[in-house]
PDB file of C-alpha atoms in Angstrom:
ATOM      1  CA  GLU I   1       2.122   7.588  14.125  1.00  0.00           C
ATOM      2  CA  THR I   2       0.611   8.163  10.708  1.00  0.00           C
ATOM      3  CA  GLY I   3      -2.816   9.289  11.899  1.00  0.00           C
ATOM      4  CA  VAL I   4      -4.445   6.054  10.758  1.00  0.00           C
ATOM      5  CA  THR I   5      -5.348   3.687  13.583  1.00  0.00           C
ATOM      6  CA  GLN I   6      -6.339   0.062  13.173  1.00  0.00           C
ATOM      7  CA  THR I   7      -7.766  -2.226  15.805  1.00  0.00           C
ATOM      8  CA  PRO I   8      -7.192  -4.888  16.813  1.00  0.00           C
ATOM      9  CA  ARG I   9      -3.499  -5.307  16.020  1.00  0.00           C
ATOM     10  CA  HIS I  10      -3.750  -9.084  16.256  1.00  0.00           C
ATOM     11  CA  LEU I  11      -6.757 -11.368  15.880  1.00  0.00           C
ATOM     12  CA  VAL I  12      -7.162 -15.116  16.043  1.00  0.00           C
ATOM     13  CA  MET I  13     -10.549 -16.412  15.003  1.00  0.00           C
ATOM     14  CA  GLY I  14     -12.204 -19.701  14.256  1.00  0.00           C
ATOM     15  CA  MET I  15     -13.804 -20.409  10.897  1.00  0.00           C
ATOM     16  CA  THR I  16     -17.305 -20.068  12.346  1.00  0.00           C
ATOM     17  CA  ASN I  17     -16.658 -16.779  14.140  1.00  0.00           C
ATOM     18  CA  LYS I  18     -17.781 -13.301  13.173  1.00  0.00           C
ATOM     19  CA  LYS I  19     -15.407 -10.435  13.864  1.00  0.00           C
ATOM     20  CA  SER I  20     -14.812  -6.894  12.640  1.00  0.00           C
ATOM     21  CA  LEU I  21     -11.675  -4.915  11.899  1.00  0.00           C
ATOM     22  CA  LYS I  22     -11.773  -1.196  12.518  1.00  0.00           C
ATOM     23  CA  CYS I  23      -9.873   1.651  10.877  1.00  0.00           C
ATOM     24  CA  GLU I  24     -10.027   5.283  11.923  1.00  0.00           C
ATOM     25  CA  GLN I  25      -8.430   8.401  10.468  1.00  0.00           C
ATOM     26  CA  HIS I  26      -8.747  12.037  11.452  1.00  0.00           C
ATOM     27  CA  LEU I  27      -6.583  13.405   8.673  1.00  0.00           C
ATOM     28  CA  GLY I  28      -9.513  14.803   6.694  1.00  0.00           C
ATOM     29  CA  HIS I  29      -8.896  12.301   3.910  1.00  0.00           C
ATOM     30  CA  ASN I  30     -11.750  11.393   1.617  1.00  0.00           C
ATOM     31  CA  ALA I  31     -10.555   8.019   0.343  1.00  0.00           C
ATOM     32  CA  MET I  32     -10.054   4.891   2.426  1.00  0.00           C
ATOM     33  CA  TYR I  33      -8.749   1.511   1.392  1.00  0.00           C
ATOM     34  CA  TRP I  34      -8.558  -2.065   2.623  1.00  0.00           C
ATOM     35  CA  TYR I  35      -5.582  -4.117   1.485  1.00  0.00           C
ATOM     36  CA  LYS I  36      -4.655  -7.724   2.172  1.00  0.00           C
ATOM     37  CA  GLN I  37      -1.056  -8.872   2.345  1.00  0.00           C
ATOM     38  CA  SER I  38      -0.334 -12.573   2.630  1.00  0.00           C
ATOM     39  CA  ALA I  39       3.096 -13.760   3.728  1.00  0.00           C
ATOM     40  CA  LYS I  40       5.844 -12.688   1.297  1.00  0.00           C
ATOM     41  CA  LYS I  41       3.303 -11.481  -1.251  1.00  0.00           C
ATOM     42  CA  PRO I  42       2.467  -8.047  -2.669  1.00  0.00           C
ATOM     43  CA  LEU I  43      -0.355  -5.893  -1.404  1.00  0.00           C
ATOM     44  CA  GLU I  44      -3.760  -6.881  -2.791  1.00  0.00           C
ATOM     45  CA  LEU I  45      -6.372  -4.157  -3.011  1.00  0.00           C
ATOM     46  CA  MET I  46      -9.706  -5.285  -1.578  1.00  0.00           C
ATOM     47  CA  PHE I  47     -11.997  -2.275  -1.319  1.00  0.00           C
ATOM     48  CA  VAL I  48     -11.913   1.472  -1.975  1.00  0.00           C
ATOM     49  CA  TYR I  49     -14.251   4.080  -0.550  1.00  0.00           C
ATOM     50  CA  ASN I  50     -14.380   7.632  -1.872  1.00  0.00           C
ATOM     51  CA  PHE I  51     -16.506  10.080   0.101  1.00  0.00           C
ATOM     52  CA  LYS I  52     -18.105   7.088   1.877  1.00  0.00           C
ATOM     53  CA  GLU I  53     -19.140   5.477  -1.394  1.00  0.00           C
ATOM     54  CA  GLN I  54     -17.669   2.145  -2.331  1.00  0.00           C
ATOM     55  CA  THR I  55     -15.963   2.636  -5.669  1.00  0.00           C
ATOM     56  CA  GLU I  56     -13.961  -0.556  -5.936  1.00  0.00           C
ATOM     57  CA  ASN I  57     -14.587  -4.152  -4.968  1.00  0.00           C
ATOM     58  CA  ASN I  58     -11.685  -6.147  -6.263  1.00  0.00           C
ATOM     59  CA  SER I  59     -13.474  -9.506  -6.626  1.00  0.00           C
ATOM     60  CA  VAL I  60     -13.367 -10.085  -2.909  1.00  0.00           C
ATOM     61  CA  PRO I  61     -15.351 -13.060  -1.519  1.00  0.00           C
ATOM     62  CA  SER I  62     -18.576 -12.168   0.241  1.00  0.00           C
ATOM     63  CA  ARG I  63     -17.233 -13.450   3.553  1.00  0.00           C
ATOM     64  CA  PHE I  64     -15.497 -10.036   3.677  1.00  0.00           C
ATOM     65  CA  SER I  65     -17.970  -7.197   4.051  1.00  0.00           C
ATOM     66  CA  PRO I  66     -16.809  -3.566   4.249  1.00  0.00           C
ATOM     67  CA  GLU I  67     -18.679  -0.727   5.877  1.00  0.00           C
ATOM     68  CA  CYS I  68     -17.919   2.988   5.783  1.00  0.00           C
ATOM     69  CA  PRO I  69     -20.363   4.848   8.070  1.00  0.00           C
ATOM     70  CA  ASN I  70     -18.543   8.171   7.689  1.00  0.00           C
ATOM     71  CA  SER I  71     -15.417   9.548   6.095  1.00  0.00           C
ATOM     72  CA  SER I  72     -13.311   8.871   9.196  1.00  0.00           C
ATOM     73  CA  HIS I  73     -14.184   5.257   9.855  1.00  0.00           C
ATOM     74  CA  LEU I  74     -13.918   2.059   7.884  1.00  0.00           C
ATOM     75  CA  PHE I  75     -14.799  -1.442   8.996  1.00  0.00           C
ATOM     76  CA  LEU I  76     -14.166  -4.870   7.564  1.00  0.00           C
ATOM     77  CA  HIS I  77     -16.661  -7.434   8.797  1.00  0.00           C
ATOM     78  CA  LEU I  78     -15.455 -11.028   8.702  1.00  0.00           C
ATOM     79  CA  HIS I  79     -17.515 -14.200   8.821  1.00  0.00           C
ATOM     80  CA  THR I  80     -16.935 -17.867   8.036  1.00  0.00           C
ATOM     81  CA  LEU I  81     -13.364 -17.223   6.993  1.00  0.00           C
ATOM     82  CA  GLN I  82     -10.964 -19.851   5.707  1.00  0.00           C
ATOM     83  CA  PRO I  83      -7.407 -20.558   6.892  1.00  0.00           C
ATOM     84  CA  GLU I  84      -6.082 -19.083   3.625  1.00  0.00           C
ATOM     85  CA  ASP I  85      -7.582 -15.745   4.687  1.00  0.00           C
ATOM     86  CA  SER I  86      -4.881 -15.480   7.342  1.00  0.00           C
ATOM     87  CA  ALA I  87      -2.871 -12.395   6.421  1.00  0.00           C
ATOM     88  CA  LEU I  88      -1.999  -8.833   7.366  1.00  0.00           C
ATOM     89  CA  TYR I  89      -4.967  -6.543   6.672  1.00  0.00           C
ATOM     90  CA  LEU I  90      -3.960  -2.961   6.083  1.00  0.00           C
ATOM     91  CA  CYS I  91      -6.117   0.133   6.023  1.00  0.00           C
ATOM     92  CA  ALA I  92      -4.988   3.291   4.268  1.00  0.00           C
ATOM     93  CA  SER I  93      -6.406   6.736   3.645  1.00  0.00           C
ATOM     94  CA  SER I  94      -5.520   9.402   1.105  1.00  0.00           C
ATOM     95  CA  GLN I  95      -6.450  12.858  -0.033  1.00  0.00           C
ATOM     96  CA  GLU I  96      -7.014  14.129  -3.571  1.00  0.00           C
ATOM     97  CA  TRP I  97      -3.334  14.249  -4.490  1.00  0.00           C
ATOM     98  CA  GLY I  98      -2.836  10.652  -3.545  1.00  0.00           C
ATOM     99  CA  THR I  99      -0.328  10.552  -0.695  1.00  0.00           C
ATOM    100  CA  ALA I 100      -1.580   7.634   1.379  1.00  0.00           C
ATOM    101  CA  PHE I 101      -0.980   6.810   4.984  1.00  0.00           C
ATOM    102  CA  PHE I 102      -1.317   3.317   6.356  1.00  0.00           C
ATOM    103  CA  GLY I 103      -2.404   1.971   9.675  1.00  0.00           C
ATOM    104  CA  GLN I 104      -0.177  -0.573  11.369  1.00  0.00           C
ATOM    105  CA  GLY I 105      -2.404  -3.392  10.214  1.00  0.00           C
ATOM    106  CA  THR I 106      -4.290  -6.246  11.803  1.00  0.00           C
ATOM    107  CA  ARG I 107      -2.512  -9.570  11.723  1.00  0.00           C
ATOM    108  CA  LEU I 108      -5.296 -12.106  11.293  1.00  0.00           C
ATOM    109  CA  THR I 109      -4.976 -15.822  11.906  1.00  0.00           C
ATOM    110  CA  VAL I 110      -7.890 -18.099  11.029  1.00  0.00           C
ATOM    111  CA  VAL I 111      -7.814 -21.449  12.788  1.00  0.00           C
TER     112      VAL I 111
ATOM    113  CA  ARG E   1      -0.343  -6.553 -18.145  1.00  0.00           C
ATOM    114  CA  LYS E   2      -0.150  -5.319 -14.543  1.00  0.00           C
ATOM    115  CA  GLU E   3      -1.036  -1.669 -14.007  1.00  0.00           C
ATOM    116  CA  VAL E   4       2.189  -1.011 -12.105  1.00  0.00           C
ATOM    117  CA  GLU E   5       5.145  -3.314 -12.706  1.00  0.00           C
ATOM    118  CA  GLN E   6       8.351  -3.689 -10.765  1.00  0.00           C
ATOM    119  CA  ASP E   7      11.217  -6.157 -10.805  1.00  0.00           C
ATOM    120  CA  PRO E   8      10.636  -8.151  -7.584  1.00  0.00           C
ATOM    121  CA  GLY E   9      14.374  -8.681  -7.011  1.00  0.00           C
ATOM    122  CA  PRO E  10      15.900  -9.353  -4.575  1.00  0.00           C
ATOM    123  CA  PHE E  11      18.711  -6.907  -5.240  1.00  0.00           C
ATOM    124  CA  ASN E  12      21.663  -7.959  -3.096  1.00  0.00           C
ATOM    125  CA  VAL E  13      24.206  -5.147  -2.827  1.00  0.00           C
ATOM    126  CA  PRO E  14      27.180  -4.368  -0.565  1.00  0.00           C
ATOM    127  CA  GLU E  15      27.142  -1.407   1.782  1.00  0.00           C
ATOM    128  CA  GLY E  16      28.113   1.773  -0.008  1.00  0.00           C
ATOM    129  CA  ALA E  17      26.830   0.620  -3.386  1.00  0.00           C
ATOM    130  CA  THR E  18      24.497   2.578  -5.621  1.00  0.00           C
ATOM    131  CA  VAL E  19      21.341   0.756  -6.650  1.00  0.00           C
ATOM    132  CA  ALA E  20      18.498   1.717  -8.959  1.00  0.00           C
ATOM    133  CA  PHE E  21      14.939   0.458  -9.135  1.00  0.00           C
ATOM    134  CA  ASN E  22      12.578   0.881 -12.058  1.00  0.00           C
ATOM    135  CA  CYS E  23       8.836   0.894 -12.324  1.00  0.00           C
ATOM    136  CA  THR E  24       6.477   1.140 -15.291  1.00  0.00           C
ATOM    137  CA  TYR E  25       2.798   2.046 -15.218  1.00  0.00           C
ATOM    138  CA  SER E  26       0.084   1.505 -17.792  1.00  0.00           C
ATOM    139  CA  ASN E  27      -2.469   4.241 -17.044  1.00  0.00           C
ATOM    140  CA  SER E  28      -1.470   7.311 -19.037  1.00  0.00           C
ATOM    141  CA  ALA E  29      -3.934   9.390 -16.984  1.00  0.00           C
ATOM    142  CA  SER E  30      -1.959   8.800 -13.792  1.00  0.00           C
ATOM    143  CA  GLN E  31      -1.406  12.007 -11.895  1.00  0.00           C
ATOM    144  CA  SER E  32       0.825  11.398  -8.889  1.00  0.00           C
ATOM    145  CA  PHE E  33       3.656   9.024  -8.218  1.00  0.00           C
ATOM    146  CA  PHE E  34       5.323   7.838  -5.061  1.00  0.00           C
ATOM    147  CA  TRP E  35       7.887   5.482  -3.645  1.00  0.00           C
ATOM    148  CA  TYR E  36       6.996   3.690  -0.436  1.00  0.00           C
ATOM    149  CA  ARG E  37       9.179   1.556   1.755  1.00  0.00           C
ATOM    150  CA  GLN E  38       7.905  -1.539   3.550  1.00  0.00           C
ATOM    151  CA  ASP E  39       9.890  -3.318   6.233  1.00  0.00           C
ATOM    152  CA  CYS E  40       9.218  -6.965   6.976  1.00  0.00           C
ATOM    153  CA  ARG E  41       5.833  -7.463   8.689  1.00  0.00           C
ATOM    154  CA  LYS E  42       5.211  -3.727   8.860  1.00  0.00           C
ATOM    155  CA  GLU E  43       2.977  -1.294   7.011  1.00  0.00           C
ATOM    156  CA  PRO E  44       4.235   0.625   3.946  1.00  0.00           C
ATOM    157  CA  LYS E  45       5.520   4.121   4.679  1.00  0.00           C
ATOM    158  CA  LEU E  46       5.940   7.007   2.281  1.00  0.00           C
ATOM    159  CA  LEU E  47       9.557   7.404   1.213  1.00  0.00           C
ATOM    160  CA  MET E  48       9.140  10.217  -1.285  1.00  0.00           C
ATOM    161  CA  SER E  49       6.876  11.682  -3.908  1.00  0.00           C
ATOM    162  CA  VAL E  50       8.093  11.721  -7.496  1.00  0.00           C
ATOM    163  CA  TYR E  51       7.927  14.925  -9.505  1.00  0.00           C
ATOM    164  CA  SER E  52       8.266  15.449 -13.244  1.00  0.00           C
ATOM    165  CA  SER E  53      11.422  17.479 -12.779  1.00  0.00           C
ATOM    166  CA  GLY E  54      12.997  14.771 -10.643  1.00  0.00           C
ATOM    167  CA  ASN E  55      13.653  15.205  -6.976  1.00  0.00           C
ATOM    168  CA  GLU E  56      16.262  14.302  -4.428  1.00  0.00           C
ATOM    169  CA  ASP E  57      16.102  13.635  -0.712  1.00  0.00           C
ATOM    170  CA  GLY E  58      19.517  12.955   0.748  1.00  0.00           C
ATOM    171  CA  ARG E  59      20.806   9.701  -0.739  1.00  0.00           C
ATOM    172  CA  PHE E  60      17.564   9.074  -2.619  1.00  0.00           C
ATOM    173  CA  THR E  61      16.746  10.403  -6.095  1.00  0.00           C
ATOM    174  CA  ALA E  62      13.461   9.827  -7.880  1.00  0.00           C
ATOM    175  CA  GLN E  63      12.791  10.400 -11.575  1.00  0.00           C
ATOM    176  CA  LEU E  64       9.619  10.377 -13.638  1.00  0.00           C
ATOM    177  CA  ASN E  65       9.364   9.975 -17.397  1.00  0.00           C
ATOM    178  CA  ARG E  66       5.738  10.546 -18.373  1.00  0.00           C
ATOM    179  CA  ALA E  67       6.324   9.865 -22.059  1.00  0.00           C
ATOM    180  CA  SER E  68       7.686   6.404 -21.316  1.00  0.00           C
ATOM    181  CA  GLN E  69       5.442   5.919 -18.253  1.00  0.00           C
ATOM    182  CA  TYR E  70       8.467   5.043 -16.196  1.00  0.00           C
ATOM    183  CA  ILE E  71       9.564   5.889 -12.658  1.00  0.00           C
ATOM    184  CA  SER E  72      12.907   5.262 -11.043  1.00  0.00           C
ATOM    185  CA  LEU E  73      14.478   5.370  -7.601  1.00  0.00           C
ATOM    186  CA  LEU E  74      18.223   5.674  -7.098  1.00  0.00           C
ATOM    187  CA  ILE E  75      19.817   4.982  -3.725  1.00  0.00           C
ATOM    188  CA  ARG E  76      23.408   6.096  -3.273  1.00  0.00           C
ATOM    189  CA  ASP E  77      25.828   4.926  -0.573  1.00  0.00           C
ATOM    190  CA  SER E  78      23.531   2.091   0.542  1.00  0.00           C
ATOM    191  CA  LYS E  79      23.219   1.446   4.262  1.00  0.00           C
ATOM    192  CA  LEU E  80      22.288  -1.787   6.009  1.00  0.00           C
ATOM    193  CA  SER E  81      19.157  -0.011   7.195  1.00  0.00           C
ATOM    194  CA  ASP E  82      18.035   0.497   3.592  1.00  0.00           C
ATOM    195  CA  SER E  83      17.185  -3.222   3.413  1.00  0.00           C
ATOM    196  CA  ALA E  84      13.443  -3.324   2.765  1.00  0.00           C
ATOM    197  CA  THR E  85      10.889  -3.696  -0.004  1.00  0.00           C
ATOM    198  CA  TYR E  86      10.394  -0.599  -2.146  1.00  0.00           C
ATOM    199  CA  LEU E  87       6.936  -0.071  -3.569  1.00  0.00           C
ATOM    200  CA  CYS E  88       6.137   2.035  -6.598  1.00  0.00           C
ATOM    201  CA  VAL E  89       2.735   3.695  -6.233  1.00  0.00           C
ATOM    202  CA  VAL E  90       0.667   5.466  -8.858  1.00  0.00           C
ATOM    203  CA  TYR E  91      -2.396   7.604  -8.254  1.00  0.00           C
ATOM    204  CA  ALA E  92      -5.114   8.373 -10.781  1.00  0.00           C
ATOM    205  CA  THR E  93      -8.585   9.814 -10.744  1.00  0.00           C
ATOM    206  CA  ASN E  94     -10.939   7.487 -12.563  1.00  0.00           C
ATOM    207  CA  ASN E  95     -14.288   8.936 -13.602  1.00  0.00           C
ATOM    208  CA  ASN E  96     -16.049   5.847 -12.354  1.00  0.00           C
ATOM    209  CA  ALA E  97     -13.930   4.854  -9.392  1.00  0.00           C
ATOM    210  CA  GLY E  98     -12.770   8.210  -8.037  1.00  0.00           C
ATOM    211  CA  ASN E  99      -9.359   8.312  -6.422  1.00  0.00           C
ATOM    212  CA  MET E 100      -7.328   5.194  -7.083  1.00  0.00           C
ATOM    213  CA  LEU E 101      -3.990   4.224  -5.640  1.00  0.00           C
ATOM    214  CA  THR E 102      -2.284   1.357  -7.409  1.00  0.00           C
ATOM    215  CA  PHE E 103       0.732  -0.376  -5.886  1.00  0.00           C
ATOM    216  CA  GLY E 104       3.430  -2.262  -7.686  1.00  0.00           C
ATOM    217  CA  GLY E 105       4.454  -5.641  -6.333  1.00  0.00           C
ATOM    218  CA  GLY E 106       7.566  -4.181  -4.747  1.00  0.00           C
ATOM    219  CA  THR E 107      11.304  -4.623  -5.204  1.00  0.00           C
ATOM    220  CA  ARG E 108      13.211  -6.239  -2.381  1.00  0.00           C
ATOM    221  CA  LEU E 109      16.579  -4.752  -1.477  1.00  0.00           C
ATOM    222  CA  MET E 110      19.106  -6.491   0.752  1.00  0.00           C
ATOM    223  CA  VAL E 111      22.208  -4.534   1.698  1.00  0.00           C
ATOM    224  CA  LYS E 112      25.054  -6.725   2.965  1.00  0.00           C
ATOM    225  CA  PRO E 113      28.018  -5.687   5.132  1.00  0.00           C
TER     226      PRO E 113
END
């Protein structure tokens, strides 16, 4: 256990559905990240939050909408996704010196 | 140019071999450096931090060359269980973006019996 919890672990959704991914950390970290990892591809940074403020949006389509209500929680709201959005979505958190801990990820399948 | 570059491999080595991975980074203001390990279909996990003086953890040795903006990882006496993707990670504080972790694309290692 790294102290970063993601739910759900697996999600299958239709292209017209709306769903949300949740990430929670109680490590006292002030930065949280969403990454996407497609099959056999490197990690792609999606969003960064520092002290609850979004500081990076890496040209992510608007069908992905992040929310950071407090420094311990991070959400990724999904709507009208495409099959190519099927991937492993990883949340991570880090403190000032950078050591990051990852959640176990949500494996998303869009049908 | 990518901010953090790694040779994707795969590196296919026999058990007991010594293997080295390299990584270069472009942001000269980078402050912290790490190696992560990612097993297939799992999340990345911290393997070790990398310090300017170099550091060792059992069979693993990490080196940092700030002047050349280069990081390395050496694995001695490779085990089958070392088969994984090794990710080079660089951390910087950007005045605009705050804390930023940047991952390399990873180097895949396959250790064969």
